[in-house]
């Protein structure tokens, strides 16, 4: 039996409660004192940080003007590069003039008009001759197209734009007309070129820019319903009504697109650059007026002084002094004028660059339900002109001569289906025609392409009237049923490779860098040197993909056009933000960042940072490291994170692997007004020397490629 517990008295219980209360109060007091101490320490830390922050801001503000002036001098490379481009354009005109090769200068209206008039008079050309001539015509069109794209709007007058666009349209229409006339000439001789086995005529002509297939139905055999061109996969399944008619089928596959209308010139571009140009020209005129006024006052003052002196020798000496001083003032006037003209060009270049990243305010409106939105989709692989013609009267041999009836109205299209079908017994006498086409080898489709047909009345592409589309990617064949013949093309989503997953800009050599852009489907590597760009490599689904563009150096604009035409479109337009979820950045912040990244690109590697999405639209974040040699990139380089707001640059305390985002400044670093002066704090002498010795054309080309890809907003 256990002993009974001793009973606690009331006094003991009160004493125990009192001790517990004292202990609780003591713990609370200790906690309060500790909290107060921690709060005081936190406030002190904040005070010290604020003081340090204010000191850094004051220091940054103190040297801001000096840094911005130095940056302005460095960024004179952009107007200098523009002057070189102007010289190149003038030199190309001169080179064309001294070549004397007989080809017209498309920018000279009388020359191109004479060329067009003379070619119109040539009416008896064969298809082979037209195809041979088409190389020159396409070259002239390309030259005019590049002149419109490469010449800044402030150097192009409205009448010049109208002239160039008019010449392009006239050349396109005449080229297509020539193909029709030459086709008619061929079809008049169809009976003499008939195949011995089938009794029908078949003609295939392949060229680098055009592939032509012509089939003439001479036998009208109702059982001959499948038309397939020899040694190709091109095939037509025609209905009975066509198999028994005197018709010809022509497939003219132009590897270019002359059907899609030319894009209108941006009104905002012309208006904005005109405003800037007018503003700076006013400054130039104002400066010239002030200089002229100073010059006149100086002259009057010297003249008065010379009158007050009586001696003739003294007059002669002072007159000489006046001439020397006048010459000096005139030299100053010229220098000031050149400085103001450079400012004019610099402002105009900046305005043109800013418009490259300007977002449109309104989404384009399309009236038709099936109309293709050319801001959302791109035509690829050229245009397939599918036509059914009525066979013209055939040549007939007679006494050693070939007699042929030439119709006044020329080559006539066979209307299928006819406008009225009342005379035909069966309802399904005009079924859709099944067509199988070969897809161009150098075009990349990341998804099955869509087929669109040209609406001649509405002047647009549309997707109705096409069914049973089947794309065989391995064989590069596309089969579909077409209700009525006409031009057709393949289209792909323009923004299929946007937004980008990551990017990197890495120096390779003096004035040479490698830009790598990684998307969901592909990795594209672009080399940039001086004023040229080249496709270095393409990977599709992590596999090397060979491209005809690899190894070919081109000017940035020509290079961008060539990439787009092969389906490698990584270049947003002003309307792209309506179709892609983007990481919007303020245009002024974005353009300043691209210009300064280009300035530093010869000695520093830059890359995508995941924190760029976390910061506000008024700031951008990139990762950076010094890179002076051409070695392969290391797997885990020691990147530094930079944040830039357009007027302030800083290094961040966080790194790419941090768990949370913070804008805290890295210890023992300072603010600067530019990225150039920020990296100057920790860059090597060799790196800064490479930056200062970079060529203006190289910096301009890198900047143009960054502006065209808009990596900071579309990654």
XYZ file of C-alpha atoms in Angstrom:
715
model
C 0.000 0.000 0.000
C 1.518 3.323 -1.218
C 1.933 6.283 1.112
C -0.611 9.027 0.813
C 0.479 12.332 -0.882
C 1.224 15.257 1.346
C -1.503 17.855 0.972
C -0.297 21.364 -0.256
C -1.388 24.145 2.039
C -3.048 27.293 0.777
C -0.027 29.426 1.713
C 2.295 27.137 -0.201
C 0.002 27.246 -3.226
C -0.088 31.063 -3.148
C 3.692 31.175 -2.862
C 3.992 28.827 -5.840
C 1.658 30.938 -7.938
C 3.572 34.069 -6.947
C 6.876 32.489 -8.015
C 5.363 31.437 -11.354
C 4.024 34.969 -11.904
C 7.429 36.481 -11.089
C 9.122 34.027 -13.459
C 6.607 34.853 -16.218
C 7.088 38.599 -15.710
C 10.857 38.138 -15.762
C 10.654 36.153 -19.025
C 8.351 38.779 -20.545
C 10.729 41.535 -19.486
C 13.686 39.683 -20.941
C 11.742 39.109 -24.184
C 10.743 42.796 -24.269
C 14.297 43.958 -23.714
C 15.545 41.516 -26.352
C 12.874 42.670 -28.836
C 13.682 46.333 -28.147
C 17.385 45.612 -28.610
C 16.730 43.761 -31.879
C 14.402 46.522 -33.062
C 17.011 49.156 -32.211
C 19.651 47.129 -34.044
C 17.303 46.732 -37.060
C 16.518 50.446 -37.100
C 20.204 51.208 -36.800
C 20.980 48.886 -39.695
C 18.237 50.525 -41.739
C 19.606 53.967 -40.827
C 23.100 52.940 -41.860
C 21.764 51.386 -45.077
C 19.723 54.531 -45.801
C 22.725 56.719 -45.169
C 24.865 54.510 -47.361
C 22.103 54.469 -50.025
C 21.814 58.277 -49.917
C 25.591 58.597 -50.116
C 25.651 56.285 -53.147
C 22.775 58.192 -54.750
C 24.519 61.509 -54.097
C 27.753 60.135 -55.535
C 25.866 58.799 -58.570
C 24.110 62.149 -59.048
C 27.390 64.035 -58.690
C 29.046 62.130 -61.557
C 25.907 61.592 -63.670
C 26.559 64.405 -66.143
C 30.148 63.320 -66.614
C 29.116 59.678 -67.236
C 26.321 60.626 -69.619
C 28.672 62.879 -71.577
C 31.153 60.015 -71.914
C 28.347 57.659 -72.967
C 27.205 60.222 -75.571
C 30.706 60.229 -77.042
C 30.760 56.412 -77.119
C 27.310 56.279 -78.737
C 28.496 58.522 -81.562
C 29.327 55.173 -83.159
C 25.643 54.893 -84.188
C 25.477 58.069 -86.337
C 28.994 57.263 -87.602
C 27.755 53.837 -88.714
C 24.765 55.482 -90.402
C 27.107 57.806 -92.327
C 29.070 54.752 -93.498
C 25.812 53.116 -94.629
C 24.952 56.233 -96.622
C 28.387 56.133 -98.233
C 27.898 52.442 -99.049
C 24.551 53.162 -100.738
C 26.115 55.937 -102.812
C 29.092 53.726 -103.653
C 26.827 50.900 -104.818
C 25.117 53.321 -107.228
C 28.509 54.420 -108.550
C 29.723 50.810 -108.869
C 26.602 49.956 -110.859
C 27.234 52.944 -113.122
C 30.871 52.002 -113.914
C 30.042 48.296 -114.439
C 28.176 49.093 -117.666
C 26.680 45.583 -117.746
C 23.478 46.701 -119.483
C 21.222 46.156 -116.466
C 19.202 49.160 -115.259
C 19.640 50.897 -111.923
C 16.212 50.252 -110.332
C 16.474 53.406 -108.211
C 16.670 55.584 -111.347
C 13.148 55.993 -112.711
C 14.015 56.540 -116.422
C 16.277 53.479 -116.474
C 13.766 51.078 -114.913
C 10.903 52.469 -117.016
C 12.941 51.975 -120.194
C 13.761 48.402 -119.152
C 10.070 47.621 -118.543
C 8.974 49.198 -121.843
C 11.572 47.302 -123.877
C 10.689 43.991 -122.230
C 6.986 44.525 -122.920
C 7.814 44.766 -126.613
C 9.444 41.298 -126.591
C 6.435 39.061 -127.295
C 7.894 35.847 -128.655
C 9.912 34.472 -125.706
C 10.023 30.828 -124.670
C 9.545 29.697 -121.083
C 13.279 29.034 -120.809
C 14.039 32.587 -121.946
C 11.512 34.066 -119.495
C 12.976 32.033 -116.623
C 16.492 33.188 -117.558
C 15.309 36.840 -117.665
C 13.431 36.402 -114.396
C 16.761 36.206 -112.508
C 17.532 39.800 -113.488
C 13.959 40.924 -112.747
C 13.982 39.300 -109.304
C 17.343 40.907 -108.602
C 15.924 44.336 -109.495
C 12.886 43.742 -107.263
C 15.152 42.656 -104.390
C 17.313 45.768 -104.800
C 14.260 48.036 -104.615
C 12.900 46.103 -101.662
C 16.196 46.481 -99.776
C 16.400 50.169 -100.643
C 12.992 50.688 -98.999
C 14.013 48.681 -95.926
C 17.621 49.798 -95.503
C 17.232 53.500 -96.234
C 16.009 55.326 -93.095
C 12.717 57.142 -93.468
C 14.413 60.501 -92.863
C 16.449 59.888 -96.038
C 13.454 58.785 -98.138
C 11.009 61.219 -99.686
C 7.369 60.211 -100.161
C 7.657 60.436 -103.943
C 10.709 58.124 -103.858
C 8.802 55.528 -101.824
C 5.885 55.706 -104.279
C 8.309 55.353 -107.210
C 10.085 52.291 -105.745
C 6.853 50.541 -104.769
C 5.334 51.281 -108.175
C 8.375 49.816 -109.939
C 8.193 46.671 -107.779
C 4.509 46.108 -108.583
C 5.040 46.747 -112.284
C 7.945 44.284 -112.464
C 5.966 41.626 -110.562
C 2.927 41.954 -112.823
C 5.022 41.957 -115.999
C 6.972 38.878 -114.915
C 3.772 36.917 -114.310
C 2.331 38.120 -117.625
C 5.467 36.900 -119.415
C 5.005 33.430 -117.892
C 1.425 33.348 -119.215
C 2.453 34.452 -122.720
C 5.286 31.897 -122.836
C 2.913 29.188 -121.567
C 0.506 29.987 -124.409
C 3.334 29.655 -126.936
C 4.271 26.253 -125.474
C 0.663 25.000 -125.488
C 0.231 25.942 -129.152
C 2.965 23.372 -129.858
C 1.565 20.739 -127.456
C 0.601 18.279 -130.226
C 4.191 18.242 -131.545
C 5.566 17.568 -128.037
C 3.107 14.781 -127.111
C 4.356 11.742 -125.207
C 4.307 8.565 -127.316
C 2.842 6.391 -124.536
C 0.069 8.579 -123.137
C -0.506 10.815 -126.148
C -0.570 13.858 -123.840
C 2.057 16.562 -123.407
C 4.128 16.991 -120.272
C 6.771 19.652 -119.581
C 8.857 20.220 -116.448
C 11.360 23.087 -116.061
C 13.285 23.472 -112.797
C 15.271 26.553 -111.782
C 16.599 28.043 -108.542
C 13.701 30.540 -108.360
C 10.929 28.819 -110.325
C 9.664 25.292 -110.978
C 7.189 24.887 -113.843
C 4.934 21.894 -114.564
C 2.655 21.889 -117.645
C 0.341 19.049 -118.727
C -1.853 19.219 -121.847
C -4.814 16.855 -122.255
C -4.632 15.982 -125.950
C -6.216 12.469 -125.903
C -9.219 13.389 -123.676
C -9.328 9.853 -122.311
C -12.033 9.614 -119.579
C -10.007 6.849 -117.876
C -6.950 9.046 -117.557
C -7.922 10.674 -114.248
C -4.595 10.753 -112.411
C -2.004 13.246 -113.656
C 1.468 12.668 -112.238
C 4.602 14.399 -113.473
C 7.479 12.036 -114.169
C 10.352 11.877 -111.653
C 8.348 13.959 -109.156
C 5.676 13.443 -106.524
C 3.460 16.177 -108.006
C 0.021 14.716 -108.693
C -3.512 15.831 -109.631
C -6.650 13.678 -109.369
C -8.971 15.239 -111.944
C -12.728 14.587 -112.378
C -14.250 13.083 -115.530
C -15.356 16.477 -116.850
C -11.715 17.616 -117.053
C -10.416 14.265 -118.319
C -12.672 14.612 -121.383
C -11.982 18.311 -122.036
C -9.330 20.013 -124.117
C -7.530 21.608 -121.207
C -4.031 22.152 -119.875
C -2.970 22.165 -116.216
C -0.097 24.389 -115.170
C 1.637 24.470 -111.809
C 3.974 27.444 -111.583
C 5.800 27.177 -108.267
C 7.538 30.484 -107.615
C 9.954 30.209 -104.695
C 9.119 33.843 -103.931
C 5.808 35.459 -102.984
C 4.581 38.173 -105.352
C 0.919 37.616 -104.508
C 0.892 39.008 -100.968
C 0.528 42.814 -101.125
C 3.477 44.982 -100.106
C 3.271 46.130 -96.520
C 2.278 49.801 -96.240
C 4.915 52.249 -94.975
C 4.365 52.991 -91.295
C 2.783 56.412 -90.885
C 4.077 56.615 -87.318
C 7.622 56.034 -88.549
C 7.429 58.895 -91.021
C 5.657 61.206 -88.590
C 7.949 60.521 -85.648
C 11.234 60.828 -87.518
C 9.945 63.936 -89.290
C 9.219 65.526 -85.890
C 12.683 64.714 -84.580
C 14.347 65.896 -87.789
C 12.385 69.166 -87.767
C 13.261 69.778 -84.100
C 16.996 69.236 -84.551
C 17.101 71.142 -87.860
C 15.627 74.112 -85.980
C 18.509 73.818 -83.537
C 21.000 73.719 -86.416
C 19.455 76.834 -88.002
C 19.332 78.590 -84.617
C 23.005 77.764 -84.028
C 23.973 78.964 -87.494
C 22.053 82.221 -86.931
C 23.857 82.846 -83.628
C 27.238 82.126 -85.225
C 26.437 84.466 -88.120
C 25.391 87.184 -85.662
C 28.599 86.796 -83.651
C 30.594 86.918 -86.871
C 28.957 90.181 -87.957
C 29.420 91.811 -84.537
C 33.081 90.784 -84.430
C 33.600 92.196 -87.901
C 31.895 95.520 -87.053
C 33.907 95.887 -83.863
C 37.174 95.282 -85.680
C 36.137 97.682 -88.440
C 35.422 100.486 -85.951
C 38.784 99.952 -84.283
C 40.552 100.075 -87.616
C 38.851 103.409 -88.552
C 40.009 105.032 -85.310
C 43.682 104.465 -86.204
C 45.160 107.012 -88.575
C 48.440 105.454 -89.647
C 48.260 103.546 -92.915
C 50.697 100.804 -91.803
C 48.682 100.201 -88.655
C 45.538 99.909 -90.756
C 47.149 97.247 -92.924
C 48.311 95.268 -89.885
C 44.904 95.433 -88.210
C 43.172 94.456 -91.439
C 45.347 91.338 -91.437
C 44.343 90.660 -87.832
C 40.675 90.995 -88.796
C 41.093 88.467 -91.613
C 42.817 85.993 -89.260
C 40.090 86.392 -86.651
C 37.384 86.132 -89.311
C 38.963 82.892 -90.541
C 39.099 81.575 -86.970
C 35.417 82.382 -86.355
C 34.466 80.725 -89.652
C 36.339 77.578 -88.621
C 34.454 77.629 -85.329
C 31.232 78.061 -87.303
C 31.989 74.999 -89.443
C 32.885 72.921 -86.368
C 29.671 73.946 -84.598
C 27.662 73.213 -87.732
C 29.206 69.716 -88.021
C 28.483 69.101 -84.337
C 24.840 70.102 -84.753
C 24.503 68.008 -87.912
C 25.883 65.006 -85.995
C 23.298 65.696 -83.288
C 20.599 65.780 -85.969
C 21.706 62.409 -87.311
C 22.089 60.941 -83.814
C 18.547 61.976 -82.836
C 17.134 60.636 -86.106
C 18.951 57.288 -85.672
C 17.666 57.008 -82.099
C 14.097 57.704 -83.288
C 14.381 55.045 -86.002
C 15.747 52.526 -83.474
C 12.949 53.332 -81.040
C 10.346 52.597 -83.699
C 11.821 49.102 -84.180
C 10.540 48.204 -80.703
C 7.337 50.249 -80.742
C 4.160 48.260 -80.071
C 1.067 48.996 -82.168
C -1.886 50.349 -80.212
C -4.581 48.480 -82.146
C -4.866 44.926 -83.420
C -5.447 44.763 -87.208
C -9.064 44.141 -88.175
C -10.021 41.554 -90.811
C -13.481 41.644 -92.336
C -13.704 38.135 -93.848
C -14.262 35.095 -91.600
C -11.687 32.936 -93.386
C -9.204 35.712 -94.182
C -5.632 34.953 -93.119
C -4.255 37.417 -90.582
C -0.818 38.218 -92.033
C 0.246 39.691 -88.691
C -0.319 36.273 -87.097
C 0.672 33.963 -89.977
C 3.489 33.935 -92.533
C 3.503 32.485 -96.048
C 6.362 30.021 -96.528
C 7.840 28.088 -99.431
C 6.695 30.493 -102.140
C 3.426 30.424 -104.086
C 1.928 27.547 -106.111
C 0.063 29.087 -109.041
C -2.453 26.374 -110.038
C -4.213 27.087 -113.318
C -6.454 25.242 -115.767
C -6.277 26.671 -119.314
C -8.278 25.984 -122.447
C -5.994 24.402 -125.022
C -5.266 26.971 -127.758
C -5.449 25.947 -131.458
C -2.579 23.592 -132.272
C 0.177 24.071 -134.866
C -0.437 22.268 -138.138
C 2.299 21.364 -140.652
C 1.496 22.443 -144.182
C 3.888 22.223 -147.157
C 6.963 22.646 -144.924
C 5.389 25.434 -142.908
C 3.810 25.411 -139.438
C 0.405 27.078 -139.524
C -1.068 28.244 -136.214
C -4.137 30.254 -135.315
C -3.320 32.916 -132.710
C -6.296 34.001 -130.629
C -6.633 37.734 -130.119
C -7.700 37.320 -126.482
C -4.643 35.178 -125.701
C -4.499 32.311 -123.215
C -7.937 31.609 -121.713
C -8.550 30.141 -118.273
C -10.912 27.176 -118.003
C -13.482 28.041 -115.344
C -13.813 25.154 -112.874
C -16.441 24.769 -111.623
C -18.454 26.835 -114.134
C -20.596 29.689 -112.873
C -23.755 27.806 -113.890
C -24.121 24.005 -113.468
C -27.761 23.681 -114.619
C -26.778 21.994 -117.912
C -25.079 19.100 -116.112
C -27.068 16.046 -115.007
C -25.287 14.919 -111.825
C -24.977 17.120 -108.780
C -21.400 16.053 -108.124
C -20.076 16.657 -111.628
C -17.513 19.142 -110.282
C -15.962 17.583 -107.163
C -12.918 19.149 -105.445
C -9.645 18.315 -107.183
C -7.091 16.417 -105.103
C -3.613 17.945 -105.369
C -0.265 16.677 -104.060
C 2.586 19.189 -103.915
C 6.244 19.005 -102.979
C 7.354 21.302 -100.151
C 10.504 23.359 -100.628
C 13.570 21.712 -99.069
C 15.020 24.793 -97.381
C 11.816 25.702 -95.493
C 11.292 24.536 -91.889
C 7.783 23.808 -90.592
C 7.681 23.250 -86.828
C 4.031 22.145 -87.040
C 1.915 20.827 -89.899
C 1.440 23.766 -92.295
C -1.951 25.163 -93.189
C -2.981 25.734 -96.816
C -4.405 29.075 -97.967
C -5.739 30.190 -101.334
C -5.551 33.633 -102.911
C -8.763 35.652 -103.210
C -8.176 37.825 -106.289
C -11.169 40.073 -105.578
C -10.428 40.737 -101.910
C -6.645 40.754 -102.459
C -5.957 38.497 -99.482
C -5.284 34.880 -98.511
C -8.113 32.782 -97.116
C -8.562 29.221 -95.886
C -12.020 28.221 -97.151
C -12.511 25.967 -100.187
C -9.668 23.664 -99.026
C -10.241 20.296 -97.346
C -8.629 16.922 -96.499
C -5.196 18.412 -95.817
C -2.502 15.788 -95.168
C 1.151 16.710 -94.528
C 3.851 14.034 -94.821
C 6.846 15.608 -93.084
C 9.358 12.874 -93.929
C 8.544 12.902 -97.661
C 7.916 16.682 -97.582
C 4.607 16.268 -99.425
C 1.287 17.970 -98.791
C -2.019 16.681 -100.186
C -5.326 18.556 -100.134
C -8.593 18.931 -102.036
C -9.245 22.227 -103.789
C -12.685 23.408 -104.894
C -11.331 25.869 -107.456
C -7.879 26.467 -108.927
C -5.781 29.553 -108.246
C -2.659 30.544 -106.298
C -2.171 28.613 -103.050
C 0.493 28.849 -100.375
C 1.510 27.230 -97.095
C 1.273 29.260 -93.910
C 2.778 28.918 -90.449
C 2.220 30.786 -87.194
C 4.607 33.751 -87.288
C 5.183 33.524 -83.537
C 5.646 29.762 -83.229
C 9.140 30.339 -81.788
C 8.038 33.090 -79.383
C 8.464 33.784 -76.555
C 12.076 32.620 -76.353
C 13.230 30.303 -73.584
C 16.698 31.821 -73.215
C 19.428 33.725 -75.055
C 23.142 34.476 -74.858
C 25.441 36.998 -76.550
C 29.104 35.929 -76.416
C 32.285 37.480 -77.911
C 34.217 35.290 -80.355
C 36.984 37.546 -81.598
C 37.768 41.198 -82.254
C 34.506 42.776 -83.524
C 32.812 39.388 -83.699
C 30.117 37.848 -81.457
C 27.814 34.834 -81.332
C 24.117 35.313 -80.526
C 22.293 32.160 -79.416
C 18.491 32.156 -79.146
C 16.751 29.088 -77.713
C 13.033 28.505 -78.333
C 10.618 25.623 -77.690
C 11.465 23.988 -81.034
C 14.901 25.223 -82.016
C 18.254 26.708 -81.076
C 19.579 29.318 -83.520
C 23.168 30.575 -83.463
C 23.998 33.787 -85.328
C 27.477 35.219 -85.847
C 27.818 38.992 -86.164
C 30.973 40.719 -87.409
C 31.355 44.331 -88.459
C 28.298 45.059 -90.663
C 27.462 41.420 -91.508
C 25.520 38.488 -90.017
C 25.682 34.746 -90.665
C 23.677 31.721 -89.575
C 26.213 29.598 -87.668
C 23.995 26.618 -86.804
C 20.402 25.473 -86.304
C 19.148 22.716 -84.027
C 15.596 21.390 -84.326
C 14.434 19.158 -81.466
C 18.073 19.088 -80.236
C 19.296 17.685 -83.569
C 21.574 19.497 -86.017
C 19.631 20.826 -88.996
C 21.443 21.787 -92.197
C 20.372 25.044 -93.821
C 21.298 26.684 -97.112
C 21.899 29.922 -95.184
C 24.770 28.522 -93.110
C 28.088 30.131 -93.917
C 26.577 32.995 -95.965
C 27.457 36.492 -94.692
C 24.740 39.095 -95.282
C 23.818 42.566 -94.120
C 21.501 42.473 -91.044
C 18.301 43.356 -92.955
C 18.983 40.855 -95.770
C 19.837 38.226 -93.167
C 16.605 38.783 -91.229
C 14.540 38.534 -94.437
C 16.339 35.298 -95.410
C 15.730 33.725 -91.971
C 12.043 34.627 -92.095
C 11.686 33.104 -95.569
C 13.047 29.772 -94.309
C 10.655 29.678 -91.339
C 13.232 30.654 -88.692
C 11.344 33.712 -87.510
C 12.622 35.107 -84.203
C 11.860 38.722 -85.042
C 8.752 40.271 -83.423
C 6.784 43.013 -85.161
C 4.807 45.916 -83.778
C 1.710 43.673 -83.619
C 3.357 40.600 -82.069
C 2.340 41.491 -78.496
C -1.289 40.792 -79.484
C -0.407 37.139 -80.231
C 2.357 36.372 -77.701
C 2.443 36.661 -73.918
C 5.421 38.964 -73.426
C 7.443 40.413 -70.571
C 6.675 44.042 -71.411
C 9.458 46.568 -70.871
C 9.313 50.333 -71.305
C 10.609 51.178 -74.813
C 13.102 53.804 -73.599
C 14.582 51.420 -71.026
C 14.731 48.619 -73.582
C 16.439 50.665 -76.302
C 19.018 52.123 -73.906
C 19.808 48.615 -72.665
C 20.294 47.246 -76.206
C 22.543 50.159 -77.220
C 24.753 49.748 -74.150
C 24.869 45.941 -74.359
C 26.079 46.355 -77.951
C 28.802 48.756 -76.768
C 30.079 46.151 -74.268
C 29.587 43.056 -76.425
C 33.179 42.794 -77.670
C 34.502 41.994 -74.162
C 31.521 40.752 -72.131
C 29.106 37.859 -72.484
C 25.463 38.552 -71.637
C 22.601 36.143 -71.061
C 18.980 35.645 -70.100
C 18.087 35.886 -66.418
C 14.958 34.406 -64.867
C 14.717 37.504 -62.641
C 14.017 39.743 -65.644
C 10.383 38.606 -65.417
C 10.189 39.474 -61.702
C 11.298 43.095 -61.927
C 9.001 45.903 -63.084
C 8.501 47.004 -66.677
C 10.761 50.003 -65.995
C 13.772 47.781 -65.279
C 15.657 45.006 -67.046
C 17.947 42.348 -65.588
C 20.671 40.479 -67.484
C 23.536 38.276 -66.431
C 27.068 39.223 -67.404
C 30.633 37.962 -67.273
C 33.900 39.097 -68.790
C 34.836 37.021 -71.838
C 38.074 37.795 -73.650
C 38.973 34.506 -75.350
C 37.207 32.323 -77.904
C 37.095 29.181 -75.770
C 33.933 27.115 -75.552
C 31.480 28.391 -72.913
C 31.859 26.723 -69.524
C 28.907 24.844 -68.079
C 28.483 26.916 -64.901
C 30.181 30.275 -65.448
C 30.372 32.832 -62.686
C 27.684 35.229 -63.859
C 27.029 38.648 -62.335
C 23.476 40.001 -62.335
C 22.963 43.583 -63.520
C 19.783 45.645 -63.176
C 19.268 48.684 -65.402
C 16.455 51.241 -65.396
C 17.607 53.455 -68.246
C 19.258 56.027 -65.985
C 20.681 53.810 -63.215
C 22.685 50.593 -63.329
C 23.590 48.368 -60.377
C 24.899 44.914 -59.503
C 22.458 42.707 -57.600
C 23.171 40.816 -54.394
C 21.185 37.782 -55.568
C 22.383 35.310 -58.180
C 20.600 33.129 -60.734
C 20.168 30.313 -58.164
C 18.702 32.451 -55.350
C 15.303 31.369 -54.051
C 13.662 34.792 -53.829
C 13.968 37.997 -55.819
C 15.536 41.079 -54.282
C 16.745 44.369 -55.729
C 19.332 44.689 -52.942
C 22.670 46.148 -54.035
C 25.682 43.837 -54.013
C 28.068 44.582 -51.131
C 30.898 47.038 -51.804
C 29.437 48.140 -55.170
C 28.019 51.450 -56.352
C 25.321 52.883 -58.585
C 26.184 54.232 -61.994
C 24.198 56.057 -64.657
C 25.240 53.643 -67.427
C 26.092 49.979 -67.850
C 29.436 51.005 -69.335
C 30.551 52.802 -66.152
C 29.163 50.024 -63.963
C 31.303 47.310 -65.588
C 34.231 49.712 -65.623
C 34.421 49.261 -61.825
C 35.346 45.571 -62.057
C 36.450 45.009 -65.672
C 40.052 44.328 -66.648
C 42.121 46.869 -68.592
C 42.176 44.489 -71.569
C 38.366 44.305 -71.584
C 37.968 48.096 -71.504
C 40.541 48.456 -74.269
C 38.592 45.993 -76.472
C 35.386 47.947 -75.831
C 36.963 51.284 -76.774
C 38.547 49.839 -79.918
C 35.346 48.247 -81.262
C 34.301 49.358 -84.740
C 31.167 51.458 -85.085
C 29.652 49.181 -87.762
C 30.056 46.147 -85.503
C 28.360 47.876 -82.546
C 25.562 49.090 -84.822
C 24.970 45.585 -86.245
C 24.848 43.983 -82.784
C 22.431 46.671 -81.604
C 20.227 46.199 -84.691
C 20.025 42.444 -84.086
C 19.124 42.993 -80.414
C 16.456 45.529 -81.391
C 15.075 43.145 -84.032
C 14.835 40.155 -81.667
C 13.733 42.178 -78.602
C 15.225 39.578 -76.284
C 14.443 41.489 -73.081
C 10.686 41.608 -73.792
C 10.183 38.311 -75.646
C 12.130 35.927 -73.360
